[in-house]
Tab-separated table of C-alpha atoms in Angstrom:
chain	number	residue	atom	x	y	z
A	1	UNK	CA	0.033	0.029	0.044
A	2	UNK	CA	1.383	3.354	-0.793
A	3	UNK	CA	1.533	5.642	2.131
A	4	UNK	CA	-0.156	8.871	1.656
A	5	UNK	CA	1.723	12.134	0.970
A	6	UNK	CA	2.069	15.219	3.385
A	7	UNK	CA	0.321	18.246	2.812
A	8	UNK	CA	2.612	20.824	3.797
A	9	UNK	CA	0.793	24.512	4.139
A	10	UNK	CA	3.190	27.742	4.051
A	11	UNK	CA	1.523	30.735	4.932
A	12	UNK	CA	1.813	34.040	7.107
A	13	UNK	CA	1.231	37.593	7.031
A	14	UNK	CA	1.549	39.536	3.677
A	15	UNK	CA	5.235	40.732	3.005
A	16	UNK	CA	6.777	38.158	5.007
A	17	UNK	CA	8.413	36.530	2.043
A	18	UNK	CA	6.402	33.443	1.434
A	19	UNK	CA	6.991	33.275	-2.260
A	20	UNK	CA	10.614	33.810	-1.844
A	21	UNK	CA	10.814	30.907	0.951
A	22	UNK	CA	8.949	28.750	-1.101
A	23	UNK	CA	10.886	29.108	-4.229
A	24	UNK	CA	14.170	28.369	-2.243
A	25	UNK	CA	12.621	25.211	-0.987
A	26	UNK	CA	11.637	23.978	-4.369
A	27	UNK	CA	15.379	24.630	-5.515
A	28	UNK	CA	16.542	22.308	-2.920
A	29	UNK	CA	18.184	19.111	-3.854
A	30	UNK	CA	15.941	16.399	-3.244
A	31	UNK	CA	12.552	18.087	-2.654
A	32	UNK	CA	10.063	16.480	-4.756
A	33	UNK	CA	6.879	18.307	-3.610
A	34	UNK	CA	3.993	18.786	-6.019
A	35	UNK	CA	3.036	22.596	-5.526
A	36	UNK	CA	-0.610	23.087	-5.478
A	37	UNK	CA	-2.029	24.264	-8.287
A	38	UNK	CA	-4.999	26.931	-8.258
A	39	UNK	CA	-7.827	27.024	-10.126
A	40	UNK	CA	-9.107	30.207	-11.652
A	41	UNK	CA	-11.981	31.923	-14.100
A	42	UNK	CA	-9.705	34.388	-15.358
A	43	UNK	CA	-8.097	34.024	-19.149
A	44	UNK	CA	-4.681	32.352	-19.378
A	45	UNK	CA	-1.891	35.189	-20.013
A	46	UNK	CA	0.660	34.426	-23.060
A	47	UNK	CA	3.002	31.768	-21.844
A	48	UNK	CA	0.689	30.187	-18.897
A	49	UNK	CA	-0.269	26.686	-19.411
A	50	UNK	CA	-3.559	24.889	-18.161
A	51	UNK	CA	-2.436	22.346	-15.176
A	52	UNK	CA	0.953	24.009	-14.722
A	53	UNK	CA	0.348	27.680	-13.767
A	54	UNK	CA	-3.144	27.240	-12.979
A	55	UNK	CA	-6.148	25.191	-13.856
A	56	UNK	CA	-8.166	27.474	-16.173
A	57	UNK	CA	-11.762	26.589	-15.705
A	58	UNK	CA	-15.190	28.545	-16.532
A	59	UNK	CA	-17.320	30.374	-14.151
A	60	UNK	CA	-19.644	27.668	-13.916
A	61	UNK	CA	-17.310	24.907	-13.570
A	62	UNK	CA	-15.719	27.003	-10.671
A	63	UNK	CA	-18.898	27.455	-8.912
A	64	UNK	CA	-19.921	23.699	-9.148
A	65	UNK	CA	-16.507	22.809	-7.633
A	66	UNK	CA	-17.801	25.509	-4.921
A	67	UNK	CA	-21.154	23.467	-4.501
A	68	UNK	CA	-19.421	20.141	-4.501
A	69	UNK	CA	-17.081	21.196	-1.758
A	70	UNK	CA	-13.948	20.329	-4.274
A	71	UNK	CA	-12.728	24.084	-3.335
A	72	UNK	CA	-10.721	24.027	-0.296
A	73	UNK	CA	-10.663	27.812	-0.642
A	74	UNK	CA	-11.623	30.552	-2.755
A	75	UNK	CA	-11.903	34.197	-3.357
A	76	UNK	CA	-12.808	36.665	-5.868
A	77	UNK	CA	-10.837	39.388	-7.239
A	78	UNK	CA	-11.634	41.541	-10.021
A	79	UNK	CA	-14.525	39.585	-11.377
A	80	UNK	CA	-12.541	36.444	-11.550
A	81	UNK	CA	-12.642	33.485	-8.972
A	82	UNK	CA	-8.954	31.740	-7.559
A	83	UNK	CA	-9.285	28.774	-5.397
A	84	UNK	CA	-7.619	25.509	-4.378
A	85	UNK	CA	-9.174	22.636	-5.929
A	86	UNK	CA	-9.206	19.602	-3.037
A	87	UNK	CA	-9.443	16.819	-5.737
A	88	UNK	CA	-5.928	17.469	-7.094
A	89	UNK	CA	-4.544	17.938	-3.788
A	90	UNK	CA	-6.167	14.189	-2.701
A	91	UNK	CA	-5.224	12.636	-5.835
A	92	UNK	CA	-1.489	13.630	-5.627
A	93	UNK	CA	-1.288	12.683	-1.544
A	94	UNK	CA	-3.025	9.448	-2.409
A	95	UNK	CA	-0.160	8.645	-5.062
A	96	UNK	CA	2.256	8.753	-2.263
A	97	UNK	CA	3.554	12.473	-3.363
A	98	UNK	CA	3.650	15.591	-0.810
A	99	UNK	CA	1.725	18.667	-1.531
A	100	UNK	CA	3.137	22.069	-0.962
A	101	UNK	CA	0.667	25.007	-0.814
A	102	UNK	CA	1.627	28.600	0.014
A	103	UNK	CA	-1.172	30.447	0.661
A	104	UNK	CA	-2.172	34.073	2.677
A	105	UNK	CA	-3.731	33.719	6.058
A	106	UNK	CA	-7.431	33.722	5.588
A	107	UNK	CA	-7.070	30.852	3.013
A	108	UNK	CA	-4.788	28.822	5.204
A	109	UNK	CA	-7.475	28.657	7.669
A	110	UNK	CA	-10.047	27.477	5.525
A	111	UNK	CA	-7.615	24.728	4.087
A	112	UNK	CA	-7.010	23.641	7.597
A	113	UNK	CA	-10.733	23.381	8.539
A	114	UNK	CA	-11.221	21.096	5.806
A	115	UNK	CA	-7.754	19.087	5.851
A	116	UNK	CA	-6.489	19.183	9.567
A	117	UNK	CA	-4.035	16.520	8.742
A	118	UNK	CA	-1.922	18.948	7.251
A	119	UNK	CA	1.142	20.474	8.348
A	120	UNK	CA	0.421	24.173	9.004
A	121	UNK	CA	3.540	26.461	8.931
A	122	UNK	CA	3.343	30.271	9.744
A	123	UNK	CA	6.250	31.979	8.513
A	124	UNK	CA	6.954	35.211	10.977
A	125	UNK	CA	8.715	38.430	10.136
A	126	UNK	CA	12.174	38.464	11.925
A	127	UNK	CA	12.975	40.009	15.335
A	128	UNK	CA	9.478	39.355	16.564
A	129	UNK	CA	10.774	37.891	19.642
A	130	UNK	CA	11.374	40.021	22.518
A	131	UNK	CA	10.369	43.131	20.625
A	132	UNK	CA	9.633	45.142	23.337
A	133	UNK	CA	12.936	44.838	25.016
A	134	UNK	CA	14.628	45.467	21.777
A	135	UNK	CA	12.724	48.565	21.224
A	136	UNK	CA	12.974	49.840	24.663
A	137	UNK	CA	16.884	49.035	24.289
A	138	UNK	CA	17.312	50.935	21.221
A	139	UNK	CA	16.071	54.067	23.094
A	140	UNK	CA	14.788	55.882	19.942
A	141	UNK	CA	11.093	55.464	20.089
A	142	UNK	CA	8.658	56.886	22.431
A	143	UNK	CA	6.805	54.519	24.890
A	144	UNK	CA	3.668	55.135	22.854
A	145	UNK	CA	5.285	54.335	19.542
A	146	UNK	CA	6.737	51.086	21.453
A	147	UNK	CA	3.366	50.172	22.397
A	148	UNK	CA	1.876	50.626	18.983
A	149	UNK	CA	4.401	48.344	17.494
A	150	UNK	CA	4.108	45.684	20.173
A	151	UNK	CA	0.651	45.677	19.846
A	152	UNK	CA	0.424	45.553	15.837
A	153	UNK	CA	2.956	42.563	16.472
A	154	UNK	CA	0.756	40.898	19.033
A	155	UNK	CA	-2.255	41.255	16.569
A	156	UNK	CA	-0.268	39.442	13.813
A	157	UNK	CA	1.025	36.898	15.842
A	158	UNK	CA	-2.667	35.963	17.449
A	159	UNK	CA	-3.064	34.612	13.726
A	160	UNK	CA	-0.101	32.045	14.685
A	161	UNK	CA	-1.825	30.155	17.299
A	162	UNK	CA	-3.905	28.297	14.651
A	163	UNK	CA	-0.876	26.947	12.953
A	164	UNK	CA	1.262	23.681	14.253
A	165	UNK	CA	4.718	25.256	13.482
A	166	UNK	CA	6.154	29.120	13.502
A	167	UNK	CA	9.477	29.811	11.431
A	168	UNK	CA	11.305	32.948	11.670
A	169	UNK	CA	12.029	34.424	8.188
A	170	UNK	CA	15.277	36.156	9.257
A	171	UNK	CA	17.368	34.648	6.536
A	172	UNK	CA	15.674	32.769	3.614
A	173	UNK	CA	18.457	29.942	3.921
A	174	UNK	CA	17.746	29.507	7.712
A	175	UNK	CA	13.642	29.598	7.267
A	176	UNK	CA	14.381	26.721	4.405
A	177	UNK	CA	16.509	24.514	6.550
A	178	UNK	CA	13.811	25.038	9.564
A	179	UNK	CA	10.958	23.998	7.316
A	180	UNK	CA	13.195	20.553	5.909
A	181	UNK	CA	13.772	19.931	9.652
A	182	UNK	CA	9.718	20.100	10.299
A	183	UNK	CA	8.628	17.983	7.478
A	184	UNK	CA	11.930	15.771	8.434
A	185	UNK	CA	10.480	15.256	11.909
A	186	UNK	CA	6.825	15.061	10.763
A	187	UNK	CA	7.862	11.654	8.416
A	188	UNK	CA	9.236	10.182	11.496
A	189	UNK	CA	6.098	10.582	13.902
A	190	UNK	CA	4.982	7.301	15.136
A	191	UNK	CA	1.771	7.142	13.599
A	192	UNK	CA	3.511	7.744	10.014
A	193	UNK	CA	5.804	5.027	10.751
A	194	UNK	CA	3.782	2.222	12.142
A	195	UNK	CA	1.505	2.864	8.801
A	196	UNK	CA	4.326	2.440	6.828
A	197	UNK	CA	5.958	-0.589	8.693
A	198	UNK	CA	3.025	-3.187	8.478
B	1	UNK	CA	11.583	34.930	31.679
B	2	UNK	CA	13.587	31.971	30.826
B	3	UNK	CA	11.945	29.512	28.421
B	4	UNK	CA	11.861	25.846	29.805
B	5	UNK	CA	14.202	23.568	28.170
B	6	UNK	CA	13.143	20.513	26.395
B	7	UNK	CA	13.264	17.104	27.668
B	8	UNK	CA	14.318	14.708	24.900
B	9	UNK	CA	14.016	10.998	25.660
B	10	UNK	CA	15.810	8.534	23.683
B	11	UNK	CA	14.718	4.901	24.097
B	12	UNK	CA	14.319	1.491	22.195
B	13	UNK	CA	14.889	-2.086	22.429
B	14	UNK	CA	18.005	-3.248	23.873
B	15	UNK	CA	20.661	-3.862	21.638
B	16	UNK	CA	19.260	-1.206	19.033
B	17	UNK	CA	22.399	1.061	19.657
B	18	UNK	CA	20.917	3.812	21.960
B	19	UNK	CA	24.171	4.504	23.644
B	20	UNK	CA	26.133	4.767	20.404
B	21	UNK	CA	23.706	7.274	19.109
B	22	UNK	CA	23.465	9.375	22.287
B	23	UNK	CA	27.343	9.692	22.350
B	24	UNK	CA	27.239	10.805	18.721
B	25	UNK	CA	24.612	13.676	19.294
B	26	UNK	CA	26.676	14.901	22.227
B	27	UNK	CA	29.790	15.044	20.045
B	28	UNK	CA	27.979	17.009	17.534
B	29	UNK	CA	28.726	20.665	17.348
B	30	UNK	CA	26.644	23.023	18.549
B	31	UNK	CA	24.541	20.496	21.064
B	32	UNK	CA	24.416	21.808	24.526
B	33	UNK	CA	22.158	18.872	26.212
B	34	UNK	CA	22.507	18.180	29.930
B	35	UNK	CA	22.662	14.589	30.187
B	36	UNK	CA	20.133	12.909	32.749
B	37	UNK	CA	22.205	11.964	35.386
B	38	UNK	CA	21.070	8.787	37.544
B	39	UNK	CA	21.090	8.602	41.066
B	40	UNK	CA	22.329	4.958	42.494
B	41	UNK	CA	23.113	3.201	45.808
B	42	UNK	CA	25.770	1.329	44.569
B	43	UNK	CA	29.374	2.369	45.653
B	44	UNK	CA	31.323	4.543	43.016
B	45	UNK	CA	34.249	2.728	41.221
B	46	UNK	CA	37.364	4.110	40.924
B	47	UNK	CA	37.415	7.477	38.929
B	48	UNK	CA	33.560	7.899	38.811
B	49	UNK	CA	32.485	11.319	40.126
B	50	UNK	CA	29.475	12.131	42.139
B	51	UNK	CA	27.177	14.352	40.141
B	52	UNK	CA	28.989	13.444	37.207
B	53	UNK	CA	28.840	9.814	36.552
B	54	UNK	CA	25.801	9.311	38.887
B	55	UNK	CA	24.190	10.694	42.193
B	56	UNK	CA	25.857	8.412	44.720
B	57	UNK	CA	23.214	8.276	47.483
B	58	UNK	CA	22.471	6.031	50.248
B	59	UNK	CA	19.533	3.177	50.444
B	60	UNK	CA	17.599	5.536	52.765
B	61	UNK	CA	17.879	8.448	50.830
B	62	UNK	CA	16.934	6.799	47.494
B	63	UNK	CA	13.951	5.208	49.371
B	64	UNK	CA	12.999	8.676	50.405
B	65	UNK	CA	13.109	9.913	47.138
B	66	UNK	CA	10.741	7.235	45.712
B	67	UNK	CA	8.125	8.144	48.639
B	68	UNK	CA	8.495	11.640	47.804
B	69	UNK	CA	7.843	11.260	44.295
B	70	UNK	CA	11.196	12.328	43.167
B	71	UNK	CA	12.113	9.355	41.301
B	72	UNK	CA	10.927	9.277	37.613
B	73	UNK	CA	11.760	5.521	37.360
B	74	UNK	CA	13.969	3.366	39.326
B	75	UNK	CA	14.840	-0.346	39.066
B	76	UNK	CA	16.743	-2.845	41.362
B	77	UNK	CA	19.589	-4.769	40.203
B	78	UNK	CA	22.035	-6.906	42.224
B	79	UNK	CA	20.980	-5.341	45.472
B	80	UNK	CA	21.551	-1.882	44.259
B	81	UNK	CA	18.693	0.758	43.381
B	82	UNK	CA	19.210	3.031	40.024
B	83	UNK	CA	16.902	5.436	38.969
B	84	UNK	CA	16.331	9.147	37.440
B	85	UNK	CA	15.709	11.856	40.030
B	86	UNK	CA	13.042	14.283	38.837
B	87	UNK	CA	14.135	17.582	40.646
B	88	UNK	CA	17.633	17.447	38.706
B	89	UNK	CA	15.906	17.373	35.274
B	90	UNK	CA	13.399	19.658	36.627
B	91	UNK	CA	15.783	22.455	37.848
B	92	UNK	CA	17.852	21.994	34.517
B	93	UNK	CA	14.770	22.672	32.430
B	94	UNK	CA	13.799	25.613	34.400
B	95	UNK	CA	17.222	26.928	33.773
B	96	UNK	CA	16.423	26.909	30.034
B	97	UNK	CA	18.608	24.068	29.234
B	98	UNK	CA	17.443	20.837	27.427
B	99	UNK	CA	17.830	17.815	28.828
B	100	UNK	CA	18.846	14.283	27.224
B	101	UNK	CA	17.588	11.115	28.962
B	102	UNK	CA	18.872	7.933	27.442
B	103	UNK	CA	16.804	4.780	28.698
B	104	UNK	CA	15.407	1.552	28.222
B	105	UNK	CA	11.836	0.965	27.204
B	106	UNK	CA	10.018	0.191	30.764
B	107	UNK	CA	11.974	3.479	32.141
B	108	UNK	CA	10.887	5.569	29.413
B	109	UNK	CA	7.070	4.650	30.096
B	110	UNK	CA	7.411	5.543	33.431
B	111	UNK	CA	9.299	8.700	33.020
B	112	UNK	CA	6.678	9.530	30.327
B	113	UNK	CA	3.596	8.834	32.963
B	114	UNK	CA	5.136	11.684	35.009
B	115	UNK	CA	6.349	14.119	32.400
B	116	UNK	CA	4.501	13.837	29.280
B	117	UNK	CA	5.412	17.183	27.921
B	118	UNK	CA	8.941	15.519	26.960
B	119	UNK	CA	9.750	14.672	23.425
B	120	UNK	CA	9.902	10.751	23.236
B	121	UNK	CA	11.898	9.112	20.674
B	122	UNK	CA	11.972	5.288	19.789
B	123	UNK	CA	15.149	4.175	18.287
B	124	UNK	CA	14.073	0.972	15.851
B	125	UNK	CA	16.510	-1.427	14.636
B	126	UNK	CA	17.155	-1.225	10.735
B	127	UNK	CA	14.996	-2.580	7.815
B	128	UNK	CA	11.855	-3.185	9.848
B	129	UNK	CA	9.770	-1.350	7.360
B	130	UNK	CA	8.014	-4.058	4.937
B	131	UNK	CA	10.239	-6.834	6.681
B	132	UNK	CA	7.745	-9.657	5.439
B	133	UNK	CA	8.327	-8.556	1.617
B	134	UNK	CA	11.951	-8.502	1.985
B	135	UNK	CA	12.102	-11.852	3.723
B	136	UNK	CA	10.044	-13.296	1.105
B	137	UNK	CA	11.941	-11.671	-1.582
B	138	UNK	CA	15.010	-13.388	-0.184
B	139	UNK	CA	13.457	-16.711	-0.572
B	140	UNK	CA	15.796	-18.389	2.006
B	141	UNK	CA	13.458	-19.039	4.999
B	142	UNK	CA	10.450	-20.982	5.277
B	143	UNK	CA	7.188	-19.288	5.678
B	144	UNK	CA	6.990	-20.469	9.269
B	145	UNK	CA	10.667	-18.598	10.112
B	146	UNK	CA	9.075	-15.546	8.219
B	147	UNK	CA	5.890	-15.571	10.522
B	148	UNK	CA	7.850	-15.750	13.741
B	149	UNK	CA	10.201	-13.331	12.678
B	150	UNK	CA	7.479	-10.649	11.580
B	151	UNK	CA	5.606	-11.654	14.651
B	152	UNK	CA	8.752	-10.669	16.660
B	153	UNK	CA	9.110	-7.492	15.116
B	154	UNK	CA	5.410	-6.640	15.473
B	155	UNK	CA	5.580	-7.422	19.233
B	156	UNK	CA	8.627	-5.071	19.385
B	157	UNK	CA	7.174	-2.312	17.615
B	158	UNK	CA	3.898	-2.421	19.909
B	159	UNK	CA	6.172	-0.488	22.224
B	160	UNK	CA	6.560	2.064	19.502
B	161	UNK	CA	3.018	3.585	19.698
B	162	UNK	CA	3.641	5.334	23.173
B	163	UNK	CA	6.301	7.493	21.496
B	164	UNK	CA	5.846	10.558	19.593
B	165	UNK	CA	8.577	9.679	16.803
B	166	UNK	CA	10.262	6.685	15.837
B	167	UNK	CA	13.954	6.794	14.174
B	168	UNK	CA	15.627	4.113	12.250
B	169	UNK	CA	18.940	3.097	13.362
B	170	UNK	CA	20.340	2.087	10.011
B	171	UNK	CA	23.421	4.493	10.032
B	172	UNK	CA	24.194	6.054	13.103
B	173	UNK	CA	25.086	9.471	11.469
B	174	UNK	CA	21.707	9.273	9.727
B	175	UNK	CA	20.006	8.526	13.144
B	176	UNK	CA	21.530	11.564	14.597
B	177	UNK	CA	20.455	13.895	11.563
B	178	UNK	CA	16.849	12.859	12.183
B	179	UNK	CA	17.001	13.277	16.085
B	180	UNK	CA	18.373	16.865	15.399
B	181	UNK	CA	15.827	17.277	13.011
B	182	UNK	CA	12.819	16.564	15.372
B	183	UNK	CA	14.481	18.678	17.956
B	184	UNK	CA	14.788	21.396	15.603
B	185	UNK	CA	10.905	21.207	14.557
B	186	UNK	CA	10.057	20.680	18.303
B	187	UNK	CA	11.492	24.108	19.176
B	188	UNK	CA	9.423	25.841	16.334
B	189	UNK	CA	6.362	24.360	17.579
B	190	UNK	CA	3.838	27.234	17.580
B	191	UNK	CA	3.222	26.672	21.499
B	192	UNK	CA	6.972	27.295	22.325
B	193	UNK	CA	7.523	30.006	19.958
B	194	UNK	CA	4.497	32.051	21.278
B	195	UNK	CA	5.767	31.444	24.909
B	196	UNK	CA	9.224	32.937	23.770
B	197	UNK	CA	7.639	35.845	22.067
B	198	UNK	CA	5.674	37.569	24.438
C-alpha cells in the first residue's frame, strides 16, 4: 500500500516572504513536492499553461466545484475567481507524493478546517521575539510608538496560534532549513512510521 | 523569563544502539544538552565522580526519593537501586537548558507517565519496514520462520506507539541527523514560539 503524502501549508502575513521561501525550498536538492495548483476563471496570459500555472476553468465549473465542496478555499478578485481544488491535492497525496501549498492566512485557515491532517507552518517576520525589550533598548522610540508596534505584532501573531509551527524568516536559507527539519520530523511521527511498517 | 528547556527521551529495544547514538549526538557541534544523571545506591568505582557519572546516594535517601515522588523511574539490580531523579531534570529545564535522557523502554514509559511534555523518541532496528516482503523476496526462509520473525518485530514495535517519533538506526550518522531535525522542529512548535515571543 502506498503511504499517503504529506500536505505542507506555508502561510504568514503579507510581505513576510512566503513566495521567496517557497521558491528556495523547491530549488533544494532532493525536494520533490507537488506544488498545489490553483484554479481560476481568468483568461490565461501568454505563456501560461493549463494544469501547470493554473487550472483554467469556466465560472460555471468553478461554482460547481464550490457547491460540490471541491474548493478548499476560494476568493474573488476583479470579477475573477481563484481557489484551491481539493480533488487535485487528494489525488496527489493518495499517489504518495507530498503537496506544498503557499497561501495567505485567510485561505490557510479555510484549508485547515477541511484538511486538518496537513502540517501548517506560519512564517513570521524577523525579530518578533522580545520585540519590546529591543525597542526599549534601542532608546529611539517613544513609549507610545513602542506600545503601538508591540500591539501590531501581537495582532499579527494571534494568527499564529492556529498553526502547528512558526518559522522566523530572518534569512531565507535558515527558514528553508527549519522547514526541511519540520518535514523530516513529521515523517518520523510514530503514526506515520507504524503505517509504513505493517 | 527564561523559556523552559526540552526534555528529550531516547529509548528503544535493547541492542538497538541507543548508547552509540546518544554519544554521537553529544559529540555534535552546537549540541548543549544536559545529560540526565542517574542516582544509584551502589558504591562509586575508581574514577567515578558524584554528580557527573551518577548521584551516589544511600539506600535510605533513595527510598525517601521514591516516597517523595522524586524518582521518575527506578529499578533494582543486584541489591542496588538505580533511578532518574526528577528534581535534577526539573531544575535543569527551568534554567532553560535541554535535558537528554537515554533509557530502556520500561523506564521511558514510567518517565512519560510523569513528564508527558517530553519528546519521546523510539530508536528502531534497521529494516523493519516491509520486513515480510523482504524476507519473502530473499527466498531463503520458510513461511514459518518468516511468520516468527514478523511476529517478533510486531511485538517489538508495539512499544513504539507510546512514543512521539520513531527513528531508524540504519546508520548512526543518519539517526543523529533525524533526531536533530526532530529537536529543531519541536523548538518551532507554535506553543513554544508564542511563549518565547511575549
